[in-house]
C-alpha positions as a printed Julia matrix, in Angstrom:
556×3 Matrix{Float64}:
 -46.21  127.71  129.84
 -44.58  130.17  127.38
 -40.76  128.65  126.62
 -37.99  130.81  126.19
 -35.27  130.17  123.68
 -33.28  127.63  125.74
 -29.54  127.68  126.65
 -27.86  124.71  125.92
 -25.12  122.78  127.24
 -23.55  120.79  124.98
 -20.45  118.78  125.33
 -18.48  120.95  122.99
 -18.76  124.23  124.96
 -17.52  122.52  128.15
 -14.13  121.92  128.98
 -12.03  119.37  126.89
 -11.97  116.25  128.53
  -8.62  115.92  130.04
  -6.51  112.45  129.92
  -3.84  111.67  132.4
  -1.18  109.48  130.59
   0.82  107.87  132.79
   4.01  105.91  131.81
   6.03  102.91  133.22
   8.03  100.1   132.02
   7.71   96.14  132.09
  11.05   96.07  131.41
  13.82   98.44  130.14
  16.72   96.88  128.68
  20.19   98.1   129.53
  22.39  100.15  126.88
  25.28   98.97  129.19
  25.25   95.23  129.97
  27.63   95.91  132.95
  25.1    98.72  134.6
  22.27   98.23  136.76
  21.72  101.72  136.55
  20.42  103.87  133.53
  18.91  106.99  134.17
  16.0   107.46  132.44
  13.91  110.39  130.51
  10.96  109.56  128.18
  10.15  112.33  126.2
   6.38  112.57  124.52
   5.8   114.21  121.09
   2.02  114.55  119.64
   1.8   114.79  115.44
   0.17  118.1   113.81
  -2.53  116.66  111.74
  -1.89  119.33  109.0
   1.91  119.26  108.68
   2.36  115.79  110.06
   5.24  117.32  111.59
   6.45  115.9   115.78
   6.58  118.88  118.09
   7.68  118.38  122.22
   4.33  118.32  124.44
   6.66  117.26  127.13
   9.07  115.28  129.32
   8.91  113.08  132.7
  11.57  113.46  135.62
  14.87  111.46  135.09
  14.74  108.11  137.33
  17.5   106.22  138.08
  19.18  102.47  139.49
  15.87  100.83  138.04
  15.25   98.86  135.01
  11.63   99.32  135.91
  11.0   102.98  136.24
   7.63  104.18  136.92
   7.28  107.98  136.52
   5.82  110.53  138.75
   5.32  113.02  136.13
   2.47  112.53  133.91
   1.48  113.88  130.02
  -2.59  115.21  130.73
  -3.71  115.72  126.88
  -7.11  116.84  125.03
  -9.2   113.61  124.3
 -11.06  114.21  120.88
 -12.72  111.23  120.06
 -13.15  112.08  116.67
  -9.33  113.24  116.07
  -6.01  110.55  115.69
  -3.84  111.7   117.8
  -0.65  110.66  117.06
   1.64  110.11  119.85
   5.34  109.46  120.21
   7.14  108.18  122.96
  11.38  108.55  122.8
  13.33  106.95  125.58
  17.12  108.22  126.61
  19.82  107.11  129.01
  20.74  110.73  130.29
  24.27  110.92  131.07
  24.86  114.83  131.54
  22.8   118.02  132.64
  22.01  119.12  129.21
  18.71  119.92  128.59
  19.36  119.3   124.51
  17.64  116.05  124.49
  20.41  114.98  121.41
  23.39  115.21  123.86
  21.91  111.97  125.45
  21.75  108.02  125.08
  18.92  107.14  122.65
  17.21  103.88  123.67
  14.14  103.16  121.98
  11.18  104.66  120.94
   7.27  104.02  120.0
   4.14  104.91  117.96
   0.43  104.8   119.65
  -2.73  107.01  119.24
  -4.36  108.55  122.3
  -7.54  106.02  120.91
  -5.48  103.56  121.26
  -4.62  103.94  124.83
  -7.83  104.61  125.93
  -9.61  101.93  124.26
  -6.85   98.88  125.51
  -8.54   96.79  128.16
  -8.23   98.65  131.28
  -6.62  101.62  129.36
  -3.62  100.11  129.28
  -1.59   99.67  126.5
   2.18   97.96  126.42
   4.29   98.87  123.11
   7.73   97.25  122.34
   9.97   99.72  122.1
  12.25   99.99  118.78
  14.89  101.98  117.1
  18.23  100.63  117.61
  19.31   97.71  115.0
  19.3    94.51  116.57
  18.88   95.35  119.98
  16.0    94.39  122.33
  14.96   97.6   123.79
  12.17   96.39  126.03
   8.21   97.54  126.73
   7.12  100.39  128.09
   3.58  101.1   129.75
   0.57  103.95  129.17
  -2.18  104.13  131.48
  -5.02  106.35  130.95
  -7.21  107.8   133.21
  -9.88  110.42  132.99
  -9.28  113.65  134.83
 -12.71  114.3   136.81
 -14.02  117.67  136.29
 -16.8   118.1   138.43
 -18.9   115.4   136.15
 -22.0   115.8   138.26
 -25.92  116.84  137.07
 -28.07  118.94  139.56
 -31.62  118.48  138.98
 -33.79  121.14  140.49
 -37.19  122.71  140.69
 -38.53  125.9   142.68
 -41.65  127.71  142.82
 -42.77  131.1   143.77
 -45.23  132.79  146.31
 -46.55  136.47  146.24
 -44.59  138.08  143.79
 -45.04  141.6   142.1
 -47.96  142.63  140.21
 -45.88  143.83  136.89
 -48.83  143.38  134.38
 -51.58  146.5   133.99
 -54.14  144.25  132.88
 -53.06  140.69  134.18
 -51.05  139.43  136.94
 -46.9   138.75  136.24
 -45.57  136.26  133.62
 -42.58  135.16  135.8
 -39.24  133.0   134.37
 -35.83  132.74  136.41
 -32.51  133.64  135.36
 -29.49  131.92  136.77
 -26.27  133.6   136.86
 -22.59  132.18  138.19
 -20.11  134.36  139.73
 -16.69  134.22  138.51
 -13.69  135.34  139.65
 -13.65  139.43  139.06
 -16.84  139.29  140.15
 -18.82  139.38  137.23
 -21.96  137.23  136.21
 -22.3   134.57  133.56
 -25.95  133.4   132.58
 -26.38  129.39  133.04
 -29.76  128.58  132.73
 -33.21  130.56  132.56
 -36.53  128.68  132.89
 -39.48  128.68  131.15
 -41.95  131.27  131.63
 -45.55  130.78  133.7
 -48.04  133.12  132.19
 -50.13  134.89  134.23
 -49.8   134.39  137.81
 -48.13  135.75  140.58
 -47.09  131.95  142.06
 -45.92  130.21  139.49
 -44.33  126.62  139.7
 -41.69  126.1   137.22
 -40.87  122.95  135.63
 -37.73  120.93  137.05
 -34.54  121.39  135.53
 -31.2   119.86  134.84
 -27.68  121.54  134.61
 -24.27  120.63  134.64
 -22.98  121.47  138.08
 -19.41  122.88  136.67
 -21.84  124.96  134.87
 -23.47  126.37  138.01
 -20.74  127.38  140.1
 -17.29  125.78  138.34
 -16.79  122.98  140.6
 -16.58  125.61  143.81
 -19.85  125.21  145.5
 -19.53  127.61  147.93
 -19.64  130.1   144.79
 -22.14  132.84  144.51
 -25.1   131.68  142.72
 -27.26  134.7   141.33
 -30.82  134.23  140.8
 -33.48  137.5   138.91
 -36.67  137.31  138.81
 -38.77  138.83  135.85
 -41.96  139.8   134.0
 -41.71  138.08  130.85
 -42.94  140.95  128.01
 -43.46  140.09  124.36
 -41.08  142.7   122.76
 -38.43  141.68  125.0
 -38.21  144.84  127.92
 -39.05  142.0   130.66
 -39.6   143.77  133.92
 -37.08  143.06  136.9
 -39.19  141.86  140.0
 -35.91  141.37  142.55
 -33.17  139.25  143.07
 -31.67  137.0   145.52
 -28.21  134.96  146.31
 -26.95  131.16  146.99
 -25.13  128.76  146.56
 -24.7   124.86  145.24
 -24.12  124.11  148.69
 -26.93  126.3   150.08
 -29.01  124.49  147.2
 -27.93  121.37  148.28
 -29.49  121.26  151.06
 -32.8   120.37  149.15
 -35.98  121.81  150.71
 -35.74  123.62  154.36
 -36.16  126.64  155.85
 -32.74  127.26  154.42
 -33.98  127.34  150.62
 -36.76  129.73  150.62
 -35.54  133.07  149.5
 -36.98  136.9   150.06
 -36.83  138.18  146.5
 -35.51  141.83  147.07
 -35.67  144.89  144.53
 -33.05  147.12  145.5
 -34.59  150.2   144.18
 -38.01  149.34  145.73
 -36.1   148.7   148.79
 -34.33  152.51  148.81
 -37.59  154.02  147.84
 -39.71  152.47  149.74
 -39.77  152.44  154.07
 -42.28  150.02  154.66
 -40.23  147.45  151.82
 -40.33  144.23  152.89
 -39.71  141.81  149.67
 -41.23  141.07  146.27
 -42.25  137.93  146.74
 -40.31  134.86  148.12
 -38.87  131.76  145.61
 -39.16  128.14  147.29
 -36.75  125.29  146.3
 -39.21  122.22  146.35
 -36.82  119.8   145.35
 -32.57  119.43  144.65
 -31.14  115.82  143.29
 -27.69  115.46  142.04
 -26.49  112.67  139.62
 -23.38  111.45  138.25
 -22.98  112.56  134.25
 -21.09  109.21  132.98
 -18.67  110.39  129.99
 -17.96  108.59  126.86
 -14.51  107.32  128.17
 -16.32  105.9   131.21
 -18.11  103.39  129.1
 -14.5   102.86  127.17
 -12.72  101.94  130.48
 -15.6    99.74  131.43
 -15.21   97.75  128.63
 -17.79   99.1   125.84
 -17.06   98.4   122.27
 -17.28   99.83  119.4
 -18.77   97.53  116.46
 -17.72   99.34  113.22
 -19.86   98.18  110.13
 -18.84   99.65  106.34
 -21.21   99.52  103.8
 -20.88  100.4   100.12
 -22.8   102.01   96.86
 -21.69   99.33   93.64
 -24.93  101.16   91.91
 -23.64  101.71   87.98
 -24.19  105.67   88.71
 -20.56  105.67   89.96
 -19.34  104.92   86.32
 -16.99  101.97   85.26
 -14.45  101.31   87.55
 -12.05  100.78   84.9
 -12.52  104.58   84.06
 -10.59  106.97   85.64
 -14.07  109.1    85.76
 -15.6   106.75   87.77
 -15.98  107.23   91.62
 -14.65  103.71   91.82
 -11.54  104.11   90.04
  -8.02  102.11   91.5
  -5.84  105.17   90.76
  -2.24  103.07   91.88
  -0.95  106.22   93.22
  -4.18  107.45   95.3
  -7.17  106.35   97.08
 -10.49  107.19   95.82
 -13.09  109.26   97.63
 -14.91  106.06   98.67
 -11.77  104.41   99.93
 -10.62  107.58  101.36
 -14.06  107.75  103.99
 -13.6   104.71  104.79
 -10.21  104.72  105.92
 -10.5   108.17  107.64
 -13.54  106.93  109.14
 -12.13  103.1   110.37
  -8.55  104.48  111.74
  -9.8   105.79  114.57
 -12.76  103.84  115.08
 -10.79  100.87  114.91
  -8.88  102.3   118.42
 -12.15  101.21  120.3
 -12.87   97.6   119.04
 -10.47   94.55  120.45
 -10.68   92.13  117.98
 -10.01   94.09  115.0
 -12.73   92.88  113.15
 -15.02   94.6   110.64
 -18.36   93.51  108.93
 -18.51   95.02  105.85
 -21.11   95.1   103.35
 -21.84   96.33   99.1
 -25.05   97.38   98.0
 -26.6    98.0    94.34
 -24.49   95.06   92.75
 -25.56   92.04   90.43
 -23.28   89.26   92.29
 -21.82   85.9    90.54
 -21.98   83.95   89.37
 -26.18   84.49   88.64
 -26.01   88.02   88.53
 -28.48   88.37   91.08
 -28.83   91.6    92.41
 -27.86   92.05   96.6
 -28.67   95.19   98.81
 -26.25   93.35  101.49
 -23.64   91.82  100.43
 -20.58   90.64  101.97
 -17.26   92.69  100.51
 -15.18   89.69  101.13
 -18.46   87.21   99.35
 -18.39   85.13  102.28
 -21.93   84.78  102.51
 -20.82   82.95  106.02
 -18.7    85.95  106.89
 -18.72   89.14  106.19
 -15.72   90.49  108.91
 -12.85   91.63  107.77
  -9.66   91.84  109.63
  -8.55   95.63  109.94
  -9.4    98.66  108.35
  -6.61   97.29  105.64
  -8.67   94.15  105.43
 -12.02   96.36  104.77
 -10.03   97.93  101.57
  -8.91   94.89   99.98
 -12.11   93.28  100.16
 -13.58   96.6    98.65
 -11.01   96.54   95.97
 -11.64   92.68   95.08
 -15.28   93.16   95.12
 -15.11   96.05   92.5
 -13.25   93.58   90.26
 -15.51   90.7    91.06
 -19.2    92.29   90.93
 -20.8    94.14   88.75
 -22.52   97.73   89.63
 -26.41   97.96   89.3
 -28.87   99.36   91.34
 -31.39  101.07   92.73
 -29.61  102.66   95.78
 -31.23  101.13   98.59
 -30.1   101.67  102.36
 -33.08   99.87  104.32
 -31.17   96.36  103.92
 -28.13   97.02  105.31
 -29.53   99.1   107.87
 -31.93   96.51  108.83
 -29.23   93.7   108.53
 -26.8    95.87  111.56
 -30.09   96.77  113.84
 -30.91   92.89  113.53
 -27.16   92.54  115.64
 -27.53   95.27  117.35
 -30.71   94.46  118.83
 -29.34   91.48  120.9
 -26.74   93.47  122.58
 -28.62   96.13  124.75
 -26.61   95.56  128.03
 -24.02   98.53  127.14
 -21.21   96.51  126.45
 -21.35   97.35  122.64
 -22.43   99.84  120.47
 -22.73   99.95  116.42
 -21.46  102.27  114.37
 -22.68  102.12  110.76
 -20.69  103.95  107.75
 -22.58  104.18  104.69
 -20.92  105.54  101.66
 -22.92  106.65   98.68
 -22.63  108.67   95.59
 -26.8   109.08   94.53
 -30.3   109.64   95.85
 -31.75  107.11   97.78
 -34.37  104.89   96.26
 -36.06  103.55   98.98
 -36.84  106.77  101.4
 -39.74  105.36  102.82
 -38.45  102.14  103.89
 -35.11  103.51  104.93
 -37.02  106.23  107.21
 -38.76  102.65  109.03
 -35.43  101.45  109.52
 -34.08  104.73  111.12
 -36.92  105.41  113.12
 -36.7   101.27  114.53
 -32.64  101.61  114.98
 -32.89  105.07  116.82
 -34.3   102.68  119.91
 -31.14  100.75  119.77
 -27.53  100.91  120.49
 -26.57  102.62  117.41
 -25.25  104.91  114.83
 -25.5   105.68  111.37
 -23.08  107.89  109.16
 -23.42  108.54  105.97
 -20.77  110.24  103.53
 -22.04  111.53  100.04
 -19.29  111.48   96.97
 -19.31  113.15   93.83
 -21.07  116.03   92.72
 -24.39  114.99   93.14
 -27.2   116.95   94.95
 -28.05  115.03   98.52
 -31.45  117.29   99.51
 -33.03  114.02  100.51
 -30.2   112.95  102.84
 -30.67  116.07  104.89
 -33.81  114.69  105.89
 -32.29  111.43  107.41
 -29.69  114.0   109.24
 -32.53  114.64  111.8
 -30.26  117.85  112.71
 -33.6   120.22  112.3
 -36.53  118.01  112.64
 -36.53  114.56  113.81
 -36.75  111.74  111.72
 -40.33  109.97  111.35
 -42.3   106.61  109.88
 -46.13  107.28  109.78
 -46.51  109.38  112.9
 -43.75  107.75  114.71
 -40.49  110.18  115.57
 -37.01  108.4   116.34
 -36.38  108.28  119.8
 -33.1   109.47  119.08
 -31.05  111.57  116.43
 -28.47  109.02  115.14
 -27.46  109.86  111.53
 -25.18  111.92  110.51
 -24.97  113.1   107.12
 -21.92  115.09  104.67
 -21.06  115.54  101.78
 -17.15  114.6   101.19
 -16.82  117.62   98.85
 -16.67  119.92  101.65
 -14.02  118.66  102.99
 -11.53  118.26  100.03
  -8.18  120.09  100.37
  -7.82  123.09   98.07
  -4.3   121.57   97.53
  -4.48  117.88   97.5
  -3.53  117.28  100.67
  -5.54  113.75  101.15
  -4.57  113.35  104.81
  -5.89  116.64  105.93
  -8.95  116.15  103.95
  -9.47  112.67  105.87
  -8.5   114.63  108.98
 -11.59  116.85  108.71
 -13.48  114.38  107.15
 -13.24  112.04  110.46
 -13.33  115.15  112.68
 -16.95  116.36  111.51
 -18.52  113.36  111.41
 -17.5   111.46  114.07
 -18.18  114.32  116.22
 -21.48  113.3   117.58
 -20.94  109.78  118.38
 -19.73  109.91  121.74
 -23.2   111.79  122.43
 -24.89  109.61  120.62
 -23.89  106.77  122.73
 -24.11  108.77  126.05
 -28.44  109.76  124.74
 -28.82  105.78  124.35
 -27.26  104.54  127.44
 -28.89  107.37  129.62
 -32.56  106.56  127.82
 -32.02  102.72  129.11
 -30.54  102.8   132.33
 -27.15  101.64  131.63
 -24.11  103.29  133.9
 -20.64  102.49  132.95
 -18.92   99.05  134.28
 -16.43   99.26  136.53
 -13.31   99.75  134.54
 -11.31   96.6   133.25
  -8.09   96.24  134.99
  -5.28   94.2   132.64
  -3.07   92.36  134.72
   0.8    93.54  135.17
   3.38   91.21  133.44
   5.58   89.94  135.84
   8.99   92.15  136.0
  11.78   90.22  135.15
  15.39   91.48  134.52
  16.63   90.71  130.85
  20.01   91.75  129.83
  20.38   92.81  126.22
């Protein structure tokens, strides 16, 4: 059958997913020994990534006679994976009706990403709250929990019988159009099939679609379906129309799913009108669609792996030219990836810990040159501890090794699929940073490597530096056309290539360049991870629950 251009339905033109923050306290500590009761106001700020400035998002009821308060109101924020949102949490003893949030008691205050909650077991996180000099101020609690938006998938397919003869010399070339009703009664296209040449009962291939897409969660919503006569320049030829609903569709196949397709100018023309053909749902199945913060809350990590260029084409280190060089006062563009890359990754992975990896580098003391090295040169271990940890051992190495080449990715690729291939149960997934400066040497063999880690739980992103010219690394990107070893196409598209150029701040602003930096290419991840776990099976664990701390009274 002839395909139309599709119509997609990609994560990014749905809804935001929306997170419910929820706060509480273990314990809140009293700013007057001698009262039992403080009433209480937390008040949540979120950080603009460009100004770095705190603005109000908003403030939970007052509570009072508790040291324990758990709040009805609750903060429900944009999740952006590939964003740090910066949160900030102030807590006051309010003891007038002033709304000016300085007229009050301050009692403590604390510092957590949105990542961060999320990704604590159980999407919990508990933060010691600070700000007064030598006082205990106590903890205070964020829960997370994933608004549902009518998550589900409706899988569908219909078929045809008897429709209008719209062709002179043929029969009809039918495709369906699927419209949603909104509220001031107009129509949005959701979906149109594929067209079935030549034939006036056509069976059309099954389909998925978002069901939020079909009707916007209301499923007694009018669902519009046309009918036409696909033409080559475009003027396709209305057969009829006819009405339902999800919950009509629902229904799956009965005598309640097969429709009269109806032309209403046929139908005021003609006396004798009785249809143009009927459409027949043969089958209707409806699935949950499992979100990236599912998998979070049930306890899927996130391995981050760094790896390095030390090829000599990044000039002495020593230089200030060089790609490499320790400027005291700013990072370099290698050091800047990797930390915009890490911070938020980081959010998503309990133990903190980072394998990291140089490539292109004679090592000593033999000067033997290493495609996968360890940063740290523990040979034994190559974690590091933090993203902080990643950039000392990256700073050591550059004083300790000595750059080389060629610029060859296969290894290191090969050396994270090797891992990643043992853990296949959903319960982690790699994520691969490669930073480079050049061309890569080894195409062919690095292609192989993509093409056999596109099967597995993982991800590969790749930032350019410098001014060089990275034609070949579009290729890898898989954006336009997949990836492929001698006839063999990667299951899936997993790298993601940029150059770090683009993203540079006209005015030197290195934290919004590591803003959109992170934004761009992290994008694609949570998708990325969704494509694997769908392809093998995997649905989301139930989520972890952390255990409550006993609540104990402690008096300042």
């Amino acid at each position: 059958p002839y395909k139309l251009e599709p119509v997609y339905f990609l994560s990014r033109v749905l809804p935001a997913t929306k997170i419910e923050v929820t706060v509480s306290f273990n314990v809140l500590l009293c700013a007057c020994p001698f009262s039992m009761s403080i009433p209480t106001v937390v008040v949540h700020y979120v950080q603009s990534i460009a100004t770095k400035e705190w603005r109000e998002f908003g403030r939970t009821e007052v509570i009072e006679n508790t040291l324990n308060p758990d709040f009805v109101r609750k903060f429900v924020l944009d999740f952006f994976f590939e964003e740090k949102q910066n949160l900030r949490f102030d807590v006051y003893n309010v003891d007038s009706r002033s709304s000016n949030i300085s007229k009050h008691d301050f009692l403590g205050q604390t510092f957590c990403t949105l990542g961060e909650i999320i990704g604590s077991k159980g999407s919990r996180l508990e933060k010691t709250l600070s700000g007064i000099p030598g006082k205990k101020c106590g903890s205070i609690i964020f829960t997370a929990e994933e608004l549902s938006n009518c998550r589900d998938l409706a899988t569908m397919q219909l078929c045809a019988n008897k429709l209008d003869k719209k062709d002179f010399f043929g029969k009809s070339d039918p495709f369906l159009v699927f419209y949603r009703s909104n509220e001031d009664g107009t129509f949005t296209i959701c979906h149109k099939t594929e067209v079935v040449k030549n034939t006036l009962n056509p069976v059309w291939q099954s389909f998925t679609i978002p069901v939020r897409a079909l009707c916007n969660g209301d499923y007694d919503r009018t669902v519009k379906v046309d009918v036409y006569d696909w033409d080559r320049d475009g003027s396709h030829d209305f057969i009829g129309e006819f009405t339902t609903s999800y919950r009509e569709l629902s229904r799956g196949q009965s005598q309640f799913n097969v429709y009269e397709v109806l032309n209403p100018k046929k139908k005021g023309k003609k006396k004798k009108y009785i249809n143009s053909g009927t459409v027949t749902l043969l089958s209707f199945k409806v699935e949950s669609e499992y979100t990236f913060v599912d998998f979070i809350r049930g306890g899927t990590q996130l391995n981050f792996t760094v790896a390095i260029d030390f090829t000599a084409s990044n000039g002495n280190p020593s230089q200030p030219t060089s790609l490499h060089y320790m400027n005291p006062y700013q990072l370099n563009a290698y050091a800047m990836a990797l930390k915009a890359v890490g911070e938020i990754i980081q959010d998503y992975d309990s133990d903190k810990l980072f394998p990291a990896y140089g490539f292109g580098a004679k090592l000593p003391p033999d000067g033997k040159v290493s495609h996968a090295f360890p940063l740290n040169l523990n040979m034994e271990n190559p974690n590091c501890r933090g993203i902080d940890g990643v950039l000392e051992a990256y700073f050591r190495s550059l004083r300790e090794v000595t750059l080389y080449g060629p610029t060859n990715f296969a290894p290191v690729i090969n050396q994270v699929a090797r891992v990643a291939a043992d853990v296949t149960d959903g319960s982690q997934y790699f994520v691969l940073l490669m930073i480079t400066d050049g061309v890569i040497s080894d195409m062919v063999q690095t292609k192989e490597a993509v093409v056999n880690a596109s099967a597995l739980p993982m991800s590969i992103i790749i930032v350019g530096v410098g001014p060089a010219e990275f034609d070949a690394m579009e290729e890898l990107d898989g954006d336009h056309v997949r990836v492929s070893f001698r006839g063999r196409f990667a299951e899936r598209d997993i790298v993601q290539f940029v150059p770090f150029r683009d993203y540079i701040d006209r005015a030197g602003n290195q934290v919004l360049s590591m803003a959109r930096l992170a934004k761009d290419v992290l994008a694609e991840i949570p998708e990325q991870l969704l494509s694997f776990m769908k392809t093998r099976g995997v649905v989301p664990r139930p989520a972890l629950t952390a255990s409550k701390a006993p609540v104990s009274c402690v008096q300042p």
